[in-house]
Coordinates of C-alpha atoms in Angstrom, one line a residue:
M1 CA 25.2 -58.3 -53.5
R2 CA 24.7 -54.7 -52.3
P3 CA 27.6 -52.2 -52.7
A4 CA 29.3 -50.8 -49.5
V5 CA 27.9 -47.6 -48.0
A6 CA 30.5 -44.9 -47.2
A7 CA 30.8 -44.0 -43.5
A8 CA 29.5 -40.5 -42.5
T9 CA 32.1 -37.8 -41.9
E10 CA 31.3 -34.3 -40.5
I11 CA 33.8 -31.5 -40.4
R12 CA 32.6 -29.5 -37.5
S13 CA 35.0 -26.5 -36.9
A14 CA 38.3 -24.9 -37.7
T15 CA 39.9 -22.4 -35.3
A16 CA 43.3 -20.6 -35.1
T17 CA 44.8 -20.1 -31.6
S18 CA 48.1 -18.4 -30.6
I19 CA 50.3 -21.0 -28.8
F20 CA 53.5 -19.5 -27.3
G21 CA 53.4 -16.8 -29.9
E22 CA 52.8 -19.1 -32.9
L23 CA 49.5 -19.5 -34.7
Q24 CA 48.0 -23.0 -34.4
L25 CA 45.2 -24.3 -36.7
R26 CA 42.9 -26.9 -35.2
V27 CA 40.2 -28.9 -37.0
I28 CA 37.5 -31.0 -35.3
I29 CA 36.0 -33.9 -37.3
A30 CA 33.3 -36.4 -36.4
S31 CA 33.6 -39.7 -38.3
E32 CA 32.6 -43.3 -38.0
Q33 CA 35.8 -44.2 -39.9
R34 CA 39.3 -43.5 -38.9
I35 CA 40.5 -40.1 -40.4
E36 CA 43.8 -40.5 -42.2
R37 CA 44.4 -37.1 -43.7
V38 CA 43.3 -33.5 -43.3
E39 CA 44.0 -30.5 -45.6
A40 CA 43.2 -26.8 -45.0
R41 CA 43.1 -24.1 -47.6
I42 CA 43.2 -20.4 -46.6
R43 CA 41.7 -17.6 -48.7
K44 CA 40.7 -14.1 -47.9
V45 CA 37.0 -13.6 -46.9
G46 CA 34.9 -12.9 -50.0
E47 CA 37.6 -14.1 -52.4
D48 CA 38.1 -17.4 -54.2
E49 CA 41.9 -17.4 -54.5
V50 CA 43.6 -19.8 -52.2
I51 CA 46.7 -18.1 -50.7
A52 CA 47.9 -20.9 -48.5
T53 CA 47.4 -24.7 -48.2
F54 CA 48.3 -26.8 -45.1
G55 CA 48.4 -30.5 -45.1
D56 CA 50.8 -31.8 -42.4
F57 CA 48.2 -32.1 -39.7
V58 CA 48.8 -34.2 -36.6
I59 CA 45.6 -36.3 -36.2
T60 CA 44.5 -37.6 -32.8
G61 CA 41.5 -39.6 -31.8
P62 CA 39.0 -40.7 -31.6
R63 CA 38.2 -39.6 -28.0
P64 CA 37.1 -42.4 -25.6
A65 CA 33.5 -43.4 -26.2
S66 CA 33.1 -40.9 -29.1
N67 CA 34.0 -40.5 -32.8
I68 CA 35.7 -37.1 -32.5
Y69 CA 39.1 -36.5 -34.1
N70 CA 41.4 -33.5 -33.6
A71 CA 43.7 -32.4 -36.3
T72 CA 46.3 -29.7 -35.6
I73 CA 49.1 -28.0 -37.4
Q74 CA 51.5 -25.4 -36.1
P75 CA 52.8 -22.9 -37.0
I76 CA 50.9 -21.4 -39.8
D77 CA 51.8 -18.1 -41.4
L78 CA 49.6 -15.6 -43.2
P79 CA 51.0 -12.9 -45.5
E80 CA 49.2 -9.8 -44.1
V81 CA 46.7 -8.4 -41.7
G82 CA 43.1 -9.2 -42.6
D83 CA 40.2 -11.7 -42.2
Y84 CA 40.7 -15.2 -43.8
T85 CA 38.2 -18.0 -44.2
I86 CA 39.2 -21.8 -43.9
D87 CA 38.1 -24.6 -46.3
V88 CA 38.8 -28.1 -45.0
S89 CA 39.0 -31.6 -46.7
A90 CA 39.2 -34.9 -44.8
W91 CA 39.9 -38.5 -46.0
D92 CA 39.0 -41.5 -44.0
A93 CA 40.6 -44.9 -44.0
D94 CA 38.7 -46.0 -47.1
G95 CA 39.9 -43.0 -49.0
V96 CA 36.6 -41.3 -49.0
R97 CA 37.0 -37.5 -49.1
T98 CA 34.7 -35.0 -47.3
D99 CA 34.9 -31.3 -48.1
K100 CA 33.5 -28.2 -46.3
S101 CA 33.9 -24.6 -47.1
D102 CA 34.0 -21.6 -44.7
V103 CA 34.5 -23.8 -41.7
G104 CA 36.2 -21.0 -39.7
V105 CA 37.6 -17.6 -39.8
I106 CA 41.1 -16.3 -38.9
R107 CA 41.5 -12.7 -38.1
K108 CA 45.1 -11.6 -38.3
R109 CA 45.9 -8.4 -36.4
L110 CA 49.0 -6.6 -35.2
A111 CA 49.7 -7.4 -31.6
T112 CA 49.1 -4.7 -28.9
R113 CA 49.9 -4.3 -25.2
F114 CA 49.9 -1.8 -22.4
I115 CA 53.0 -0.6 -20.6
G116 CA 53.6 1.9 -17.8
L117 CA 50.1 1.8 -16.3
T118 CA 49.8 4.0 -13.1
V119 CA 46.8 4.8 -10.9
T120 CA 46.8 7.6 -8.3
P121 CA 45.8 7.7 -5.5
T122 CA 46.0 4.0 -4.6
V123 CA 43.8 4.5 -1.5
V124 CA 40.2 5.7 -2.0
D125 CA 36.9 5.6 -0.2
V126 CA 33.3 4.9 -1.3
E127 CA 32.5 8.6 -1.6
N128 CA 35.7 9.7 -3.3
D129 CA 36.9 6.9 -5.6
E130 CA 37.9 8.9 -8.7
V131 CA 41.5 8.2 -9.7
T132 CA 44.0 9.5 -12.3
V133 CA 45.1 6.8 -14.8
T134 CA 48.1 7.0 -17.1
G135 CA 49.7 4.5 -19.5
R136 CA 50.9 3.7 -23.0
L137 CA 49.5 1.5 -25.7
L138 CA 52.0 -0.2 -28.0
Y139 CA 51.7 -2.3 -31.2
T140 CA 54.2 -4.6 -32.9
A141 CA 54.7 -3.5 -36.5
A142 CA 55.3 -5.9 -39.4
D143 CA 59.1 -5.4 -38.9
G144 CA 58.8 -6.7 -35.4
I145 CA 59.4 -3.3 -33.7
E146 CA 57.0 -2.0 -31.0
R147 CA 55.7 1.5 -31.5
G148 CA 53.2 3.7 -29.8
L149 CA 49.7 3.3 -31.1
S150 CA 48.1 6.7 -31.6
G151 CA 44.5 7.8 -32.0
E152 CA 43.0 4.7 -30.5
P153 CA 40.3 4.5 -27.7
V154 CA 41.3 3.1 -24.4
F155 CA 38.6 2.3 -21.8
A156 CA 38.7 2.2 -18.0
G157 CA 36.5 2.7 -14.8
T158 CA 32.9 2.2 -13.8
P159 CA 31.0 3.7 -15.4
Q160 CA 33.4 3.2 -18.4
R161 CA 35.3 6.2 -19.5
E162 CA 37.2 6.6 -22.8
F163 CA 40.7 8.0 -23.4
V164 CA 42.3 8.5 -26.8
T165 CA 46.0 7.8 -27.2
D166 CA 48.3 10.6 -28.4
A167 CA 50.9 10.3 -31.1
D168 CA 53.2 8.3 -28.9
G169 CA 50.4 5.9 -27.7
R170 CA 50.2 7.6 -24.3
F171 CA 46.9 8.3 -22.5
A172 CA 45.8 10.0 -19.2
G173 CA 42.6 10.9 -17.5
K174 CA 40.1 10.5 -14.6
A175 CA 38.1 7.4 -13.9
D176 CA 35.8 6.2 -11.2
L177 CA 36.3 2.8 -9.6
G178 CA 32.6 2.2 -8.9
G179 CA 33.3 0.0 -5.9
A180 CA 36.0 -2.2 -7.6
W181 CA 39.1 -2.9 -5.7
G182 CA 41.3 -2.0 -8.7
L183 CA 41.3 -0.4 -12.1
T184 CA 41.4 -2.3 -15.4
V185 CA 42.4 -0.7 -18.7
R186 CA 41.1 -2.3 -21.9
Y187 CA 41.7 -1.8 -25.6
P188 CA 39.2 -3.7 -27.8
G189 CA 41.2 -3.6 -31.0
D190 CA 39.9 -3.0 -34.6
S191 CA 40.4 -4.3 -38.1
V192 CA 44.2 -3.8 -38.0
Y193 CA 45.2 -3.9 -34.4
G194 CA 44.4 -6.8 -32.1
E195 CA 42.8 -6.6 -28.6
A196 CA 45.3 -5.8 -25.9
S197 CA 45.3 -8.0 -22.8
P198 CA 43.5 -6.1 -20.0
S199 CA 46.0 -4.4 -17.6
S200 CA 45.1 -3.8 -13.9
V201 CA 46.3 -1.9 -10.9
N202 CA 45.1 -2.7 -7.4
V203 CA 43.5 0.1 -5.4
K204 CA 42.6 -0.1 -1.7
Y205 CA 39.2 1.1 -0.4
Q206 CA 39.3 2.8 3.0
T207 CA 36.2 2.1 5.0
L208 CA 34.5 5.2 6.5
N209 CA 33.4 5.1 10.1
T210 CA 29.7 5.7 10.9
R211 CA 27.7 6.6 14.0
L212 CA 24.1 6.9 15.0
T213 CA 22.1 9.0 17.4
V214 CA 18.4 8.2 18.2
D215 CA 15.7 9.3 20.6
A216 CA 12.0 8.7 21.0
T217 CA 9.5 11.3 22.1
P218 CA 7.4 11.9 24.0
N219 CA 8.9 10.0 26.9
P220 CA 7.0 9.0 28.9
A221 CA 4.5 8.2 26.2
I222 CA 0.9 7.1 26.3
M223 CA 0.1 3.4 25.7
G224 CA -1.6 3.0 22.4
G225 CA -0.4 6.4 21.2
K226 CA 2.4 7.3 18.8
A227 CA 6.1 7.8 19.4
L228 CA 8.4 9.8 17.1
V229 CA 11.6 7.9 16.7
K230 CA 14.2 10.4 15.3
G231 CA 17.9 10.4 14.9
M232 CA 20.9 11.0 12.6
L233 CA 23.3 8.8 10.7
E234 CA 26.7 10.3 10.2
R235 CA 30.0 9.3 8.6
E236 CA 33.5 10.4 9.2
S237 CA 35.3 11.6 6.0
A238 CA 38.8 10.6 5.1
T239 CA 39.9 13.9 6.5
G240 CA 38.2 13.4 9.8
Q241 CA 35.1 15.5 9.5
W242 CA 31.7 14.1 10.6
A243 CA 28.6 14.9 8.5
G244 CA 25.2 13.5 7.9
L245 CA 25.0 10.4 5.6
P246 CA 22.1 10.9 3.2
D247 CA 19.8 8.4 1.5
K248 CA 20.8 5.4 3.5
P249 CA 18.4 2.8 5.1
V250 CA 18.3 2.7 8.9
R251 CA 16.5 -0.2 10.5
I252 CA 14.4 0.5 13.6
W253 CA 13.6 -2.1 16.3
F254 CA 11.7 -2.0 19.6
E255 CA 12.7 -4.3 22.5
S256 CA 9.8 -4.7 24.9
D257 CA 10.4 -5.0 28.7
A258 CA 7.2 -6.9 29.2
T259 CA 7.8 -9.7 26.6
D260 CA 11.6 -9.5 26.2
T261 CA 11.1 -9.6 22.4
R262 CA 12.4 -7.4 19.6
D263 CA 9.9 -6.1 17.0
D264 CA 11.2 -5.1 13.6
L265 CA 9.5 -1.9 12.5
G266 CA 11.2 -1.8 9.1
E267 CA 13.6 0.6 7.4
V268 CA 13.5 4.3 7.0
R269 CA 15.8 6.3 4.7
T270 CA 17.9 9.2 5.9
G271 CA 17.3 12.7 4.4
P272 CA 19.8 15.0 2.8
D273 CA 21.2 15.9 6.2
G274 CA 21.3 12.3 7.5
V275 CA 18.3 12.7 9.7
F276 CA 15.7 9.9 9.8
Q277 CA 12.4 9.6 11.6
L278 CA 9.6 7.1 12.1
S279 CA 6.2 7.4 13.7
A280 CA 5.6 4.2 15.6
P281 CA 2.8 2.8 17.8
V282 CA 3.5 2.7 21.5
T283 CA 3.1 -0.9 22.7
G284 CA 5.0 -0.8 26.0
S285 CA 8.1 0.3 27.8
G286 CA 11.5 -0.8 26.6
N287 CA 14.2 0.5 24.3
W288 CA 14.4 1.6 20.7
F289 CA 17.2 0.4 18.5
A290 CA 18.6 1.9 15.3
Q291 CA 20.9 -0.1 13.0
F292 CA 22.9 0.6 9.9
N293 CA 24.7 -1.8 7.7
T294 CA 24.5 -4.7 10.3
L295 CA 23.1 -7.5 8.1
P296 CA 25.2 -10.6 7.9
V297 CA 26.5 -9.2 4.6
P298 CA 26.7 -5.4 4.8
T299 CA 24.5 -3.9 2.1
H300 CA 26.7 -0.7 1.9
P301 CA 30.3 -1.7 1.5
G302 CA 32.7 1.2 2.2
Y303 CA 31.0 2.1 5.5
T304 CA 31.3 0.5 8.9
E305 CA 28.3 -1.0 10.6
T306 CA 26.8 0.8 13.6
N307 CA 23.9 0.6 16.0
I308 CA 22.6 2.4 19.0
R309 CA 19.8 2.1 21.5
T310 CA 17.8 4.8 23.3
G311 CA 17.7 5.2 27.1
R312 CA 14.8 3.7 29.0
F313 CA 11.5 4.5 27.1
V314 CA 8.5 4.5 29.4
A315 CA 4.9 4.0 28.3
N316 CA 2.0 4.8 30.7
Y317 CA -1.7 3.9 30.5
R318 CA -4.3 6.6 30.4
T319 CA -6.7 6.1 33.3
A320 CA -10.2 7.3 34.3
I321 CA -12.4 7.2 37.4
T322 CA -15.9 5.9 36.9
G323 CA -18.9 5.6 39.1
F324 CA -17.7 8.2 41.6
D325 CA -20.3 9.2 44.2
A326 CA -20.5 10.9 47.5
G327 CA -23.7 10.2 49.4
P328 CA -26.3 10.3 50.7
E329 CA -27.3 13.8 49.6
P330 CA -28.2 15.7 51.5
V331 CA -26.6 14.3 54.6
A332 CA -26.9 15.1 58.3
K333 CA -23.9 16.7 59.8
G334 CA -21.9 14.2 61.9
T335 CA -23.5 11.2 60.2
S336 CA -21.8 8.8 57.8
L337 CA -20.9 10.0 54.3
T338 CA -19.9 7.3 51.8
L339 CA -17.3 8.0 49.1
K340 CA -16.7 5.4 46.4
G341 CA -15.4 5.0 42.8
R342 CA -13.6 2.8 40.4
V343 CA -10.2 3.3 38.6
V344 CA -10.0 1.8 35.1
R345 CA -7.3 1.9 32.4
L346 CA -8.3 3.0 28.9
A347 CA -7.6 1.2 25.7
P348 CA -5.5 -0.7 24.7
A349 CA -5.7 -2.1 28.2
A350 CA -7.8 -5.2 28.3
G351 CA -8.7 -8.1 30.6
P352 CA -7.5 -7.8 34.2
T353 CA -5.1 -5.0 33.1
A354 CA -8.2 -2.8 32.4
Y355 CA -8.7 -2.4 36.1
V356 CA -6.2 -0.7 38.4
S357 CA -5.5 -3.1 41.3
G358 CA -3.7 -1.8 44.3
G359 CA -3.8 1.8 43.0
H360 CA -3.5 4.6 45.5
V361 CA -6.5 6.9 45.5
T362 CA -7.3 10.0 47.6
F363 CA -10.7 11.7 48.2
E364 CA -10.3 15.5 48.1
F365 CA -12.6 18.2 49.5
S366 CA -13.2 21.7 48.4
A367 CA -15.6 24.3 49.9
D368 CA -15.7 26.3 46.6
G369 CA -14.9 23.7 44.0
K370 CA -11.6 25.4 43.3
K371 CA -9.1 24.9 46.1
W372 CA -8.8 21.2 46.9
V373 CA -7.5 19.6 50.1
P374 CA -6.8 15.8 50.5
D375 CA -9.0 14.2 53.1
I376 CA -8.7 10.4 53.1
G377 CA -7.3 7.8 50.9
G378 CA -6.6 4.1 50.3
T379 CA -5.9 1.4 47.7
T380 CA -8.3 -0.1 45.1
N381 CA -9.2 -3.8 45.2
Q382 CA -8.5 -6.3 42.4
D383 CA -11.4 -4.9 40.3
G384 CA -10.4 -1.3 40.7
F385 CA -13.0 -0.4 43.3
F386 CA -12.5 1.6 46.5
S387 CA -15.0 2.8 49.1
T388 CA -14.8 4.4 52.5
S389 CA -17.0 6.3 54.9
I390 CA -16.3 9.5 56.9
R391 CA -18.2 11.8 59.2
A392 CA -20.1 14.5 57.3
G393 CA -18.8 17.9 58.4
R394 CA -19.9 20.7 56.1
D395 CA -21.2 21.6 52.7
G396 CA -18.8 21.3 49.8
Y397 CA -17.5 19.3 46.8
W398 CA -15.8 15.9 46.8
R399 CA -13.7 14.2 44.1
M400 CA -11.6 11.1 43.7
V401 CA -8.0 11.3 42.6
Y402 CA -5.7 8.5 41.4
N403 CA -2.0 9.4 41.7
G404 CA -0.8 6.8 39.2
L405 CA 0.9 4.6 41.8
T406 CA 0.1 0.9 41.5
R407 CA 1.5 -2.5 42.2
D408 CA 0.0 -4.4 39.2
L409 CA 2.2 -3.2 36.3
P410 CA 5.8 -4.3 35.5
W411 CA 8.4 -1.6 36.0
P412 CA 8.8 1.0 34.5
T413 CA 5.3 1.0 32.9
G414 CA 2.9 3.0 34.9
D415 CA -0.4 4.9 34.9
L416 CA -1.2 8.5 34.3
L417 CA -2.9 10.5 37.0
S418 CA -6.7 10.9 36.7
S419 CA -9.5 12.5 38.8
S420 CA -13.2 12.2 38.8
G421 CA -15.7 14.9 38.3
S422 CA -16.8 16.7 41.5
D423 CA -19.9 15.8 43.5
H424 CA -21.5 18.5 45.7
V425 CA -22.8 17.3 49.1
D426 CA -25.2 19.4 51.1
V427 CA -24.5 18.9 54.8
R428 CA -27.4 20.0 57.1
Q429 CA -28.1 19.9 60.9
K430 CA -29.9 16.9 62.2
T431 CA -33.4 17.5 63.6
T432 CA -36.0 15.6 65.7
I433 CA -39.4 16.2 67.2
S434 CA -39.3 15.1 70.8
L435 CA -41.9 15.0 73.6
F436 CA -44.6 14.4 71.0
N437 CA -48.1 13.7 72.5
A438 CA -51.7 13.6 71.4
A439 CA -53.9 14.0 74.5
P440 CA -56.0 13.3 76.3
E441 CA -56.1 9.5 75.8
P442 CA -58.7 8.2 75.5
V443 CA -60.8 11.2 74.4
R444 CA -64.5 11.7 74.1
K445 CA -65.8 12.2 70.6
G446 CA -66.3 15.9 69.8
A447 CA -64.0 16.9 72.6
T448 CA -60.8 18.8 72.0
L449 CA -57.7 16.8 71.2
T450 CA -54.4 18.6 71.7
V451 CA -51.3 17.6 69.7
S452 CA -47.9 19.0 71.0
G453 CA -44.2 18.4 70.7
T454 CA -40.7 20.1 70.6
L455 CA -38.6 20.6 67.5
K456 CA -34.9 20.4 68.2
H457 CA -31.6 20.4 66.1
F458 CA -28.3 19.0 67.1
V459 CA -25.5 21.5 67.5
W460 CA -21.9 20.1 67.3
S461 CA -19.3 21.4 69.6
S462 CA -16.3 23.3 68.0
R463 CA -14.0 21.6 70.5
G464 CA -14.6 17.9 69.6
P465 CA -17.0 15.3 68.2
W466 CA -19.8 15.9 70.6
G467 CA -22.7 18.3 70.9
S468 CA -26.3 18.8 72.2
W469 CA -29.9 19.1 71.1
E470 CA -31.2 22.6 71.2
A471 CA -34.7 24.1 70.5
L472 CA -35.4 25.2 66.9
S473 CA -37.8 28.1 66.8
G474 CA -39.8 29.8 64.0
Q475 CA -40.2 26.6 61.9
T476 CA -43.3 25.0 60.4
V477 CA -44.3 21.6 61.5
F478 CA -46.8 19.4 59.7
L479 CA -49.3 17.3 61.6
Y480 CA -50.7 14.1 60.2
L481 CA -53.4 11.5 61.2
Q482 CA -53.6 8.0 60.1
P483 CA -57.2 6.8 60.9
R484 CA -57.5 3.3 62.3
G485 CA -57.6 0.8 59.4
A486 CA -56.1 3.2 56.9
R487 CA -52.7 2.8 55.3
T488 CA -52.0 6.4 54.4
W489 CA -51.4 9.5 56.4
T490 CA -53.8 12.4 56.2
Y491 CA -52.5 16.0 56.5
M492 CA -54.4 17.8 59.2
A493 CA -52.7 21.1 59.8
T494 CA -49.5 23.0 60.4
A495 CA -48.1 24.7 63.5
R496 CA -45.2 27.1 64.0
T497 CA -42.6 26.5 66.8
D498 CA -42.2 29.1 69.5
R499 CA -39.0 30.4 70.9
Y500 CA -38.5 27.1 72.8
G501 CA -39.2 25.0 69.7
R502 CA -42.5 24.0 71.0
V503 CA -45.5 23.3 68.8
R504 CA -49.1 22.9 70.0
R505 CA -52.4 22.6 68.1
G506 CA -56.0 21.6 69.1
F507 CA -58.4 19.4 67.1
K508 CA -62.0 18.2 67.5
A509 CA -61.8 14.5 68.2
S510 CA -63.7 12.6 65.6
R511 CA -62.2 9.1 65.2
D512 CA -59.6 6.7 66.4
G513 CA -56.2 7.0 64.8
T514 CA -52.4 7.6 65.1
W515 CA -51.0 11.1 65.2
M516 CA -47.5 12.2 64.0
A517 CA -45.6 15.4 63.4
R518 CA -43.1 16.0 60.6
Y519 CA -40.6 18.8 59.9
K520 CA -39.6 19.0 56.2
G521 CA -36.3 20.9 56.7
N522 CA -34.6 23.5 54.6
T523 CA -31.1 24.3 53.3
T524 CA -29.8 24.4 56.8
Y525 CA -31.7 21.6 58.6
M526 CA -32.5 18.0 57.7
P527 CA -36.1 16.8 57.9
G528 CA -37.2 15.3 61.1
S529 CA -40.2 13.6 62.6
S530 CA -41.8 12.6 65.8
A531 CA -42.8 9.2 67.2
A532 CA -46.3 8.1 66.5
D533 CA -49.1 8.4 69.2
Y534 CA -52.4 6.4 69.0
V535 CA -55.6 8.0 70.3
D536 CA -58.8 6.1 71.2
V537 CA -61.8 8.3 70.5
R538 CA -65.0 7.2 72.3

């Protein structure tokens, strides 16, 4: 028959705790057998001599669903200040003893506490939270009398500051709260004096008012360009003075009129004077917003939240006029002169927006290319085109001007003015060769054939849109023959007009053909020509 095996017992810990001013010793034991008796022996750390033995423990347990036993004894008394180690023995129901040395440590110290703690002022703000703290640190001597504890460090504030008590245990000094709504004073104790319970005084933080200013320039701005968003963050001090608030984040937003959305452009920090600025792309008309401390949880306690928006910010498109032309060139005075061009928007305009629809344009005239006078205008079609015709009057320069007024953009976004380059138009007097004749018809071969006609120019009346044809003298007229069966004209001769504009020249008839006279014109007169006259040579 095998002998019985002793049940396992483990002494886990031994601790001393102050309960209502009395020292209680508590031992925790894990055992598979019921624990019947516990003994604790106390000796100074590093020494073998036992100076106190305690055996009247109250044993409870085991805990439900466990094998843990608690053994407590109270009060226990130690002879002097110092560090003590605890050796424990435990006996189970079978009388089996389990021993363990150095299960725990008891540190006996003289009790300490704070009295008379004061903090001034009791109302501070985030920028001025330094306070004056005063108080006294006491200890209870072995005779039970409280006395001031001198020469000991006392700590308070954030960051932590150290004060040293005087001969009567008193201390005083400056400390920063560091955002805490109160000041706590601590004494950590040493090898003789125990740690004092922290003592606190509530201090109220006064929230400082803040305000923002903001503006965006230029305004109006150019679409696709840059805007400088600039402003200042200020705070009101506890004494009522406003000044810039440095090194703080200001969030910038833009609210678009076109899309009714708000774009977050991020944060920018204020400078030493509270000024902030951000260069931002111009994407449309709307409003700029600046915000400080307006998150669901303010990131800068001690300051009020604030926000502001600019007045109406306007963005305009740059425009250009392409394909402008005034023609034909040269043009006969009094005949039709066509003016045309197209108004477009420059990037970032795209799609239908790239063409100015319903834009008001004006065609301007200048005799010298310097002084311009509006002449005629109209509105562009959906593709940005506009064309019109006028009666040609005199030499000069033409250009197309867009005044920025349109119906195809949402208010207040608009267009910048633009103008085309100039186009010089040479206006000359209209000419014709009338009464043209090649005779006789028919004509005998070898006989003389006489070609004649009258060169005239049209003179407009200064009193209205009418005029008359008048003789043009002293001009050279070119005479041409197109032989029968030929496709080209052959130059035959020139003749000069007389005072009545008449021209006359004789030729030796040699072959059948068609005769015609041409005037090539000059800087004053347009070219002109006669009707054709066929002659049968026999």
